[in-house]
Tab-separated table of C-alpha atoms in Angstrom:
chain	number	residue	atom	x	y	z
A	1288	MET	CA	-13.240	26.420	-19.857
A	1289	TYR	CA	-12.627	22.917	-17.971
A	1290	GLY	CA	-12.721	24.622	-14.474
A	1291	GLN	CA	-14.036	23.838	-11.150
A	1292	GLY	CA	-17.267	21.849	-11.115
A	1293	MET	CA	-16.981	20.772	-14.971
A	1294	SER	CA	-17.273	17.447	-14.003
A	1295	LEU	CA	-20.433	17.835	-11.909
A	1296	ARG	CA	-21.710	18.947	-15.100
A	1297	PHE	CA	-20.191	16.541	-17.506
A	1298	GLY	CA	-21.399	13.785	-14.499
A	1299	VAL	CA	-24.737	14.905	-14.838
A	1300	LEU	CA	-25.330	14.777	-18.333
A	1301	GLY	CA	-23.560	11.524	-18.334
A	1302	LEU	CA	-25.786	9.766	-16.295
A	1303	LEU	CA	-29.033	11.627	-18.855
A	1304	ALA	CA	-26.894	10.140	-21.632
A	1305	GLU	CA	-27.561	6.470	-20.572
A	1306	GLU	CA	-31.415	6.929	-19.879
A	1307	PRO	CA	-33.609	9.831	-18.527
A	1308	LEU	CA	-33.876	10.434	-14.611
A	1309	HIS	CA	-35.409	13.169	-12.806
A	1310	GLY	CA	-33.039	15.536	-10.410
A	1311	TYR	CA	-33.002	13.626	-7.006
A	1312	GLU	CA	-32.254	10.360	-9.313
A	1313	VAL	CA	-29.510	12.101	-10.745
A	1314	LYS	CA	-27.987	12.819	-7.288
A	1315	THR	CA	-28.062	9.849	-6.005
A	1316	ARG	CA	-27.167	8.102	-9.294
A	1317	PHE	CA	-23.852	10.149	-9.546
A	1318	GLU	CA	-22.761	9.507	-5.844
A	1319	GLU	CA	-23.556	6.057	-5.987
A	1320	MET	CA	-21.100	6.136	-9.232
A	1321	LEU	CA	-18.382	7.715	-7.349
A	1322	GLY	CA	-18.676	4.993	-4.091
A	1323	GLY	CA	-19.413	7.729	-1.693
A	1324	THR	CA	-16.551	10.182	-2.177
A	1325	TRP	CA	-18.563	12.872	-3.126
A	1326	LYS	CA	-21.404	14.672	-1.665
A	1327	VAL	CA	-23.557	16.465	-3.708
A	1328	ASN	CA	-26.723	19.062	-2.822
A	1329	ILE	CA	-29.923	18.119	-4.654
A	1330	GLY	CA	-29.529	22.095	-4.832
A	1331	SER	CA	-26.498	22.545	-7.412
A	1332	VAL	CA	-28.058	19.178	-9.203
A	1333	TYR	CA	-31.483	21.525	-9.996
A	1334	GLN	CA	-29.039	24.193	-10.858
A	1335	VAL	CA	-26.668	21.865	-13.098
A	1336	LEU	CA	-29.789	20.683	-14.652
A	1337	GLN	CA	-31.397	24.563	-14.978
A	1338	ARG	CA	-27.771	25.267	-17.202
A	1339	LEU	CA	-27.787	22.490	-19.048
A	1340	GLU	CA	-31.281	22.941	-20.017
A	1341	ARG	CA	-30.860	26.622	-20.981
A	1342	ASP	CA	-27.307	25.557	-22.783
A	1343	GLY	CA	-29.243	23.131	-24.735
A	1344	LEU	CA	-27.811	20.146	-24.012
A	1345	VAL	CA	-30.554	18.437	-21.525
A	1346	GLU	CA	-34.463	18.465	-22.463
A	1347	ALA	CA	-37.660	18.082	-19.702
A	1348	THR	CA	-39.077	14.463	-21.277
A	1349	GLY	CA	-42.414	12.736	-20.123
A	1350	ASP	CA	-45.032	14.414	-17.750
A	1351	ARG	CA	-44.067	16.016	-14.275
A	1352	GLY	CA	-44.584	12.766	-12.170
A	1353	ASP	CA	-46.138	12.303	-8.896
A	1354	ARG	CA	-44.803	15.214	-6.629
A	1355	GLY	CA	-43.773	17.328	-9.694
A	1356	ARG	CA	-40.850	15.887	-10.909
A	1357	GLN	CA	-39.739	15.963	-13.978
A	1358	ALA	CA	-37.245	14.000	-15.889
A	1359	TYR	CA	-34.997	15.534	-18.232
A	1360	ARG	CA	-32.758	13.439	-20.925
A	1361	ALA	CA	-29.247	14.540	-22.865
A	1362	THR	CA	-30.208	16.217	-26.286
A	1363	VAL	CA	-27.961	15.396	-29.405
A	1364	ALA	CA	-25.842	18.579	-28.825
A	1365	GLY	CA	-25.816	17.452	-25.339
A	1366	ILE	CA	-24.089	13.615	-26.246
A	1367	SER	CA	-21.798	15.348	-28.595
A	1368	GLY	CA	-20.402	17.627	-26.074
A	1369	LEU	CA	-20.469	14.894	-23.908
A	1370	THR	CA	-18.318	12.653	-25.897
A	1371	GLU	CA	-16.146	15.716	-26.421
A	1372	TRP	CA	-15.456	16.313	-23.104
A	1373	LEU	CA	-14.577	12.186	-21.943
A	1374	GLU	CA	-12.138	12.825	-25.079
A	1375	ASP	CA	-10.322	15.275	-23.904
A	1376	PRO	CA	-7.468	14.440	-21.596
A	1377	ASP	CA	-6.884	16.739	-18.725
A	1378	SER	CA	-4.325	19.401	-18.790
A	1379	GLN	CA	-5.188	21.190	-15.710
A	1380	PRO	CA	-2.790	22.260	-13.405
A	1381	GLN	CA	-1.768	19.835	-11.144
A	1382	LEU	CA	-4.019	20.919	-8.054
A	1383	LEU	CA	-1.597	20.445	-4.470
A	1384	ARG	CA	-3.024	20.737	-1.285
A	1385	GLU	CA	-2.919	24.399	-1.151
A	1386	ASP	CA	-3.499	24.198	3.313
A	1387	PHE	CA	0.102	22.100	3.564
A	1388	TYR	CA	2.224	24.202	0.915
A	1389	VAL	CA	1.411	27.347	2.252
A	1390	ARG	CA	2.183	26.115	5.959
A	1391	LEU	CA	5.278	24.605	4.592
A	1392	LEU	CA	6.683	28.153	2.924
A	1393	LEU	CA	6.075	30.095	6.239
A	1394	LEU	CA	7.868	27.740	8.223
A	1395	GLY	CA	10.610	27.096	5.784
A	1396	ARG	CA	11.423	30.736	6.595
A	1397	GLN	CA	11.775	30.130	10.464
A	1398	PRO	CA	15.063	28.617	11.419
A	1399	ASN	CA	13.765	27.094	14.704
A	1400	GLY	CA	12.555	23.492	13.930
A	1401	HIS	CA	8.578	23.428	13.407
A	1402	LEU	CA	9.554	22.743	10.057
A	1403	ALA	CA	10.670	19.446	10.870
A	1404	ARG	CA	7.779	18.787	13.406
A	1405	LEU	CA	5.191	19.157	10.824
A	1406	LEU	CA	7.236	17.292	8.180
A	1407	ASP	CA	7.246	14.338	11.079
A	1408	ARG	CA	4.096	14.687	12.214
A	1409	GLN	CA	2.529	14.976	8.664
A	1410	ARG	CA	4.209	12.121	7.233
A	1411	ARG	CA	2.438	9.698	10.141
A	1412	VAL	CA	-1.050	11.167	9.376
A	1413	TYR	CA	-0.327	10.055	5.427
A	1414	LEU	CA	1.127	7.088	6.611
A	1415	GLN	CA	-2.232	6.021	8.495
A	1416	ARG	CA	-4.334	7.645	5.324
A	1417	MET	CA	-1.956	5.101	3.288
A	1418	ARG	CA	-3.624	2.017	5.263
A	1419	ASP	CA	-7.142	3.592	5.958
A	1420	LEU	CA	-7.084	3.876	1.648
A	1421	ALA	CA	-6.008	-0.097	1.405
A	1422	ASP	CA	-8.316	-1.077	3.611
A	1423	GLN	CA	-11.328	0.843	1.526
A	1424	GLU	CA	-9.307	-0.390	-1.408
A	1425	LYS	CA	-10.247	-3.808	-0.495
A	1426	ILE	CA	-13.694	-3.254	0.822
A	1427	ALA	CA	-14.513	-1.783	-3.265
A	1428	ARG	CA	-12.887	-5.209	-4.328
A	1429	GLU	CA	-14.935	-7.504	-1.931
A	1430	ARG	CA	-18.463	-5.696	-2.577
A	1431	GLY	CA	-17.581	-6.207	-6.826
A	1432	ARG	CA	-16.564	-2.351	-7.153
A	1433	PRO	CA	-13.797	-2.434	-8.992
A	1434	GLN	CA	-14.028	1.063	-10.509
A	1435	VAL	CA	-14.345	2.293	-7.236
A	1436	ALA	CA	-11.428	0.294	-5.895
A	1437	LEU	CA	-9.073	2.481	-8.517
A	1438	LEU	CA	-10.559	5.795	-6.595
A	1439	PHE	CA	-8.881	4.545	-3.407
A	1440	LYS	CA	-5.639	3.039	-5.540
A	1441	GLY	CA	-5.756	6.428	-6.644
A	1442	GLY	CA	-5.135	8.126	-3.235
A	1443	GLN	CA	-2.535	5.593	-2.524
A	1444	LEU	CA	-0.489	6.859	-5.306
A	1445	HIS	CA	-1.107	10.676	-4.425
A	1446	THR	CA	-0.337	9.953	-0.646
A	1447	GLU	CA	2.914	7.775	-2.017
A	1448	ALA	CA	3.319	11.502	-4.358
A	1449	GLU	CA	2.988	13.257	-0.840
A	1450	LEU	CA	5.343	11.382	1.215
A	1451	LYS	CA	8.298	11.506	-1.414
A	1452	PHE	CA	8.048	14.810	-1.420
A	1453	LEU	CA	8.208	15.400	2.081
A	1454	ASP	CA	11.552	13.573	2.052
A	1455	ALA	CA	12.542	16.175	-0.908
A	1456	VAL	CA	11.489	18.654	1.795
A	1457	VAL	CA	13.906	16.786	4.404
A	1458	ASP	CA	16.663	16.498	1.847
A	1459	GLU	CA	17.050	20.165	0.639
A	1460	MET	CA	16.645	20.978	4.483
A	1461	GLY	CA	19.885	19.120	4.892
A	1462	LYS	CA	21.648	21.568	2.263
A	1463	GLU	CA	21.785	24.204	4.054
B	95	MET	CA	6.419	-7.614	26.301
B	96	ASP	CA	8.005	-11.001	24.578
B	97	SER	CA	10.412	-9.650	21.892
B	98	LEU	CA	10.903	-11.997	18.636
B	99	ILE	CA	14.046	-9.781	17.842
B	100	ASP	CA	15.543	-7.511	19.863
B	101	MET	CA	18.334	-5.385	18.603
B	102	THR	CA	20.079	-3.153	20.606
B	103	ASP	CA	22.664	-0.443	19.912
B	104	VAL	CA	23.270	-2.150	16.740
B	105	SER	CA	25.418	-0.234	14.096
B	106	LYS	CA	27.457	-1.902	11.392
B	107	VAL	CA	30.356	-0.103	9.812
B	108	PHE	CA	31.501	-1.347	6.012
B	109	THR	CA	35.646	-0.224	6.103
B	110	GLY	CA	36.620	-1.456	2.124
B	111	GLY	CA	37.222	1.497	0.777
B	112	ALA	CA	35.580	4.866	1.918
B	113	ARG	CA	34.609	4.385	5.566
B	114	THR	CA	30.213	3.935	5.516
B	115	VAL	CA	28.505	4.126	8.235
B	116	ALA	CA	25.203	1.825	7.136
B	117	LEU	CA	23.363	1.589	10.633
B	118	ASP	CA	23.888	3.455	13.251
B	119	ASP	CA	23.402	2.536	16.975
B	120	VAL	CA	19.931	1.487	15.863
B	121	THR	CA	17.178	-0.126	18.438
B	122	LEU	CA	14.420	-1.827	17.924
B	123	HIS	CA	12.386	-4.578	19.627
B	124	ILE	CA	9.392	-6.698	17.548
B	125	ALA	CA	7.031	-8.429	19.135
B	126	ALA	CA	6.341	-12.234	17.888
B	127	GLY	CA	3.293	-12.527	15.805
B	128	GLU	CA	4.074	-8.627	14.730
B	129	PHE	CA	4.065	-7.426	11.045
B	130	THR	CA	6.631	-4.929	10.558
B	131	ALA	CA	7.082	-2.716	7.770
B	132	VAL	CA	11.363	-1.399	7.398
B	133	MET	CA	10.783	1.262	5.247
B	134	GLY	CA	13.625	3.595	3.504
B	135	ALA	CA	15.165	4.835	0.205
B	136	SER	CA	18.021	2.891	-1.064
B	137	GLY	CA	21.359	3.643	1.249
B	138	SER	CA	18.933	4.113	4.488
B	139	GLY	CA	20.062	0.817	5.842
B	140	LYS	CA	17.011	-1.104	5.348
B	141	SER	CA	19.203	-4.195	3.572
B	142	THR	CA	21.950	-3.921	5.916
B	143	LEU	CA	19.383	-4.476	9.091
B	144	LEU	CA	17.544	-7.485	6.712
B	145	ASN	CA	21.064	-8.963	6.625
B	146	LEU	CA	21.719	-8.657	10.280
B	147	VAL	CA	18.164	-9.866	10.812
B	148	ALA	CA	18.772	-12.742	8.374
B	149	GLY	CA	22.388	-13.909	10.003
B	150	LEU	CA	23.854	-13.160	6.632
B	151	ASP	CA	26.073	-10.856	8.224
B	152	ARG	CA	27.156	-9.478	11.155
B	153	ALA	CA	27.296	-6.242	13.087
B	154	THR	CA	30.463	-4.280	13.980
B	155	SER	CA	29.015	-3.623	17.324
B	156	GLY	CA	25.176	-4.057	19.772
B	157	ARG	CA	23.653	-6.899	19.962
B	158	ILE	CA	21.140	-8.970	18.483
B	159	VAL	CA	18.767	-11.878	19.446
B	160	VAL	CA	16.318	-13.686	17.492
B	161	ASP	CA	14.144	-16.138	19.149
B	162	GLY	CA	16.798	-16.765	22.278
B	163	ILE	CA	19.510	-16.443	19.738
B	164	ASP	CA	22.784	-14.376	20.049
B	165	LEU	CA	23.721	-14.028	16.303
B	166	THR	CA	26.459	-11.235	17.310
B	167	ARG	CA	27.882	-14.457	19.418
B	168	ALA	CA	27.218	-17.153	17.444
B	169	ASN	CA	29.691	-18.880	15.096
B	170	GLU	CA	29.408	-19.890	11.342
B	171	SER	CA	27.952	-23.203	11.428
B	172	GLN	CA	25.429	-21.886	14.631
B	173	LEU	CA	24.389	-19.287	12.023
B	174	ALA	CA	23.686	-21.705	8.970
B	175	ARG	CA	21.320	-23.394	11.417
B	176	TYR	CA	19.666	-20.379	12.321
B	177	ARG	CA	19.099	-19.187	8.926
B	178	ARG	CA	17.481	-22.864	8.031
B	179	SER	CA	15.239	-23.361	11.033
B	180	HIS	CA	14.246	-20.084	12.338
B	181	VAL	CA	13.936	-17.758	9.326
B	182	GLY	CA	11.775	-17.931	6.113
B	183	PHE	CA	12.956	-16.189	3.290
B	184	VAL	CA	11.130	-14.365	0.478
B	185	PHE	CA	13.406	-12.533	-2.294
B	186	GLN	CA	12.268	-9.741	-4.450
B	187	PHE	CA	13.415	-12.180	-7.554
B	188	PHE	CA	11.915	-15.557	-5.829
B	189	ASN	CA	15.587	-17.586	-6.235
B	190	LEU	CA	13.916	-20.423	-6.949
B	191	LEU	CA	15.884	-23.478	-8.688
B	192	SER	CA	14.873	-23.975	-11.960
B	193	ASN	CA	15.769	-27.567	-12.665
B	194	LEU	CA	13.668	-28.711	-9.651
B	195	THR	CA	9.413	-28.550	-9.651
B	196	VAL	CA	7.960	-26.640	-7.230
B	197	LEU	CA	7.194	-29.290	-4.579
B	198	GLU	CA	10.800	-30.291	-4.865
B	199	ASN	CA	11.762	-26.278	-4.608
B	200	VAL	CA	9.725	-26.455	-1.442
B	201	MET	CA	11.069	-29.528	0.010
B	202	VAL	CA	14.738	-28.271	-0.539
B	203	PRO	CA	14.837	-26.357	3.040
B	204	ALA	CA	12.919	-28.834	4.719
B	205	GLU	CA	15.615	-31.894	3.718
B	206	LEU	CA	18.534	-29.293	4.910
B	207	ALA	CA	17.348	-28.978	8.116
B	208	GLY	CA	17.188	-32.639	8.473
B	209	MET	CA	13.439	-33.282	7.388
B	210	ARG	CA	12.668	-37.400	6.383
B	211	SER	CA	12.143	-36.629	2.293
B	212	GLY	CA	8.551	-38.342	2.950
B	213	GLU	CA	7.858	-36.051	5.941
B	214	ALA	CA	8.911	-32.818	3.871
B	215	ARG	CA	7.181	-34.133	0.674
B	216	ALA	CA	3.941	-34.296	2.979
B	217	ARG	CA	4.280	-30.703	4.085
B	218	ALA	CA	5.197	-29.660	0.972
B	219	ALA	CA	2.490	-30.455	-0.595
B	220	GLU	CA	0.374	-29.406	2.392
B	221	LEU	CA	1.276	-25.849	2.372
B	222	LEU	CA	1.425	-25.540	-1.843
B	223	LYS	CA	-2.796	-26.438	-1.271
B	224	GLU	CA	-2.925	-23.982	1.446
B	225	LEU	CA	-1.386	-21.729	-0.936
B	226	GLY	CA	-3.890	-22.383	-3.738
B	227	MET	CA	-0.873	-23.811	-5.630
B	228	ALA	CA	-1.899	-27.980	-5.317
B	229	ASP	CA	-2.136	-28.229	-9.246
B	230	VAL	CA	1.230	-27.113	-10.167
B	231	HIS	CA	3.288	-29.728	-8.097
B	232	ARG	CA	5.115	-31.011	-11.391
B	233	SER	CA	5.509	-27.604	-13.158
B	234	TYR	CA	9.167	-26.275	-13.536
B	235	ALA	CA	9.706	-22.683	-11.747
B	236	ALA	CA	10.117	-21.633	-14.990
B	237	ASN	CA	7.083	-22.038	-16.283
B	238	LEU	CA	4.642	-20.267	-13.746
B	239	SER	CA	3.748	-16.342	-13.333
B	240	GLY	CA	5.668	-14.295	-11.194
B	241	GLY	CA	3.104	-14.604	-8.964
B	242	GLN	CA	2.951	-18.238	-8.870
B	243	ARG	CA	6.343	-17.963	-8.388
B	244	GLN	CA	6.609	-15.677	-5.097
B	245	ARG	CA	3.668	-17.873	-3.722
B	246	VAL	CA	6.574	-21.122	-4.312
B	247	ALA	CA	8.723	-19.166	-2.872
B	248	ILE	CA	6.643	-18.146	0.495
B	249	ALA	CA	5.476	-22.006	0.642
B	250	ARG	CA	9.324	-22.747	0.682
B	251	ALA	CA	9.651	-20.137	3.217
B	252	LEU	CA	7.093	-21.861	5.648
B	253	ILE	CA	8.254	-25.662	4.892
B	254	ASN	CA	10.147	-25.429	8.800
B	255	ARG	CA	7.662	-23.478	10.609
B	256	PRO	CA	10.086	-20.594	11.052
B	257	ALA	CA	9.676	-18.047	13.845
B	258	LEU	CA	10.189	-15.257	11.393
B	259	VAL	CA	9.445	-14.844	7.867
B	260	LEU	CA	11.954	-12.128	6.114
B	261	ALA	CA	9.990	-10.416	2.639
B	262	ASP	CA	12.655	-8.243	1.075
B	263	GLU	CA	10.819	-6.467	-1.775
B	264	PRO	CA	8.745	-9.187	-2.397
B	265	THR	CA	6.330	-7.560	-4.851
B	266	GLY	CA	9.339	-5.531	-6.685
B	267	ALA	CA	9.379	-8.384	-9.471
B	268	LEU	CA	5.518	-8.633	-10.003
B	269	ASP	CA	2.553	-6.262	-11.904
B	270	SER	CA	0.245	-4.703	-9.351
B	271	ARG	CA	-2.409	-7.391	-9.093
B	272	ALA	CA	-0.086	-10.122	-8.881
B	273	GLY	CA	1.976	-7.994	-5.711
B	274	ASP	CA	-1.629	-7.512	-4.315
B	275	GLN	CA	-2.391	-11.200	-3.823
B	276	VAL	CA	1.064	-11.816	-2.356
B	277	MET	CA	0.670	-8.859	0.047
B	278	GLY	CA	-2.921	-10.708	0.961
B	279	LEU	CA	-1.439	-13.813	1.191
B	280	LEU	CA	1.149	-12.199	3.987
B	281	VAL	CA	-1.105	-10.584	6.007
B	282	GLU	CA	-2.970	-13.531	5.910
B	283	LEU	CA	-0.115	-15.236	7.321
B	284	ASN	CA	0.437	-12.981	9.646
B	285	ARG	CA	-3.558	-13.115	10.784
B	286	ARG	CA	-2.533	-16.622	11.417
B	287	GLY	CA	0.069	-15.949	13.962
B	288	GLN	CA	3.151	-15.633	11.547
B	289	THR	CA	5.599	-12.887	12.610
B	290	ILE	CA	6.791	-11.157	8.895
B	291	LEU	CA	9.455	-8.341	9.276
B	292	LEU	CA	8.590	-6.717	5.744
B	293	VAL	CA	11.758	-4.543	4.065
B	294	THR	CA	10.606	-2.136	1.179
B	295	HIS	CA	11.161	0.942	-0.439
B	296	ASP	CA	7.326	1.222	-1.180
B	297	ALA	CA	5.324	3.330	1.159
B	298	LYS	CA	1.993	1.477	0.032
B	299	LEU	CA	3.106	-2.036	0.801
B	300	ALA	CA	4.370	-0.457	4.014
B	301	ALA	CA	1.710	1.190	5.153
B	302	GLY	CA	-0.862	-0.435	3.277
B	303	HIS	CA	-0.606	-3.722	5.486
B	304	GLY	CA	1.860	-3.549	7.571
B	305	ARG	CA	1.299	-2.656	11.391
B	306	ARG	CA	3.840	-1.211	12.356
B	307	VAL	CA	6.244	0.970	9.792
B	308	VAL	CA	9.647	1.326	10.865
B	309	THR	CA	11.495	4.120	8.805
B	310	LEU	CA	14.706	4.512	8.271
B	311	ARG	CA	16.822	7.069	7.213
B	312	ASP	CA	20.689	7.552	7.185
B	313	GLY	CA	21.116	4.056	8.872
B	314	ARG	CA	19.184	5.547	12.031
B	315	VAL	CA	15.410	4.956	12.965
B	316	HIS	CA	13.388	8.283	12.051
B	317	ASP	CA	10.146	6.850	12.462
B	318	ASP	CA	8.237	4.061	14.462
B	319	VAL	CA	4.910	4.078	14.106
B	320	ARG	CA	1.422	1.884	14.568
B	321	LEU	CA	-0.899	1.727	12.272
B	322	GLN	CA	-4.864	1.331	13.199
B	323	PRO	CA	-5.908	-1.073	10.386
B	324	GLN	CA	-9.776	-1.266	9.200
B	325	ARG	CA	-10.549	2.732	10.926
B	326	ALA	CA	-14.522	2.743	10.342
B	327	THR	CA	-13.594	5.750	7.599
B	328	GLU	CA	-15.841	7.318	5.294
B	329	PRO	CA	-14.569	7.008	1.561
B	330	ALA	CA	-15.281	10.984	1.525
B	331	GLU	CA	-12.984	11.538	4.272
B	332	LEU	CA	-9.792	9.588	2.889
B	333	VAL	CA	-10.859	10.862	-1.330
B	334	ARG	CA	-12.397	14.209	-2.244
B	335	LEU	CA	-13.398	14.084	-5.968
B	336	GLY	CA	-16.170	17.020	-5.789
B	337	ALA	CA	-15.622	19.805	-3.351
B	338	ASP	CA	-19.241	20.610	-3.641
B	339	GLU	CA	-21.072	20.716	-0.662
B	340	ALA	CA	-19.653	20.713	2.989
């Protein structure tokens, strides 16, 4: 059941477990928590709120405010569902960059050096990304957002893995 | 462009036992004021390159000129003088002398280069202060944390105002936080004009801090790229946590 979109569902639920919020507040707080790495459509937030309400995990609270905005809060069942999700380690399959991997597989069938060129260009993209991520990590730390800095640290470690993977592809090709 | 390091057609072949070509016809020019990272896996030739530029080993063929000194023609005593006065070394395992205080460790290269003791002491104290280590002058290196030891080693590397700082896996023995501080220090030194050549297997260090990344593979320069620092990027262009909306 923990597929795509589960983190938005439980992110919203987690914020509503802290205090009652209306839809737009949920959107801005969620984006703020993620340091700008996820822009959420307000429509998706309302859709998530509706489903959470349908499932009995959140409930409307208080009167509709000005402009008809409705605040929600987590129910007891919601808090217990949230706790369970938070404690469950992530065992989803590793998400790879499908676009690059499919290109790699197709070029690997061709004998004409396109693959080597792709690998070199891809490598430069990753090196520049590493620099950009390191800069963003520094900015997050300077702004007193160590948890957001961790997202960029995570990005650097993933980029490092991608670079190592490119080296592995080169080594493998060298054997042929 | 004013080169500080000129390597032209440099090869290094080791002949003890099996013949190994550690560096294969490498040409590389590094300008004064650059922060260059030389990156490669073990066996790529990066340590050999470092040893040649450091004047610790000699090329089999080709020419290496650093700060106007032709290392390929220098005799042993000229190389020793070059190492003392033109190069500051920062190693993975700090290489501090455990029976000396922090201040004395920093003074060692200055005294070897013939600086008067009083002057060396004053300069060492000034450097330690700049690197945020003023309060540990009299401590022994063994009593310091890894991050502190590396900062002492950086002060020692700088005491003779070297044209070039060579850093060989400088964060390899540090935890990630201390490593970040040490790299921040090297970046700051470079901002003030210090030429730095960093040798590492770690892409996070090389690309995260170097301005230019030279990748060695099988003894050759595989890639040489200049990175753009401080680009105005949106976080979501770099890390995407949700694929919710375009």
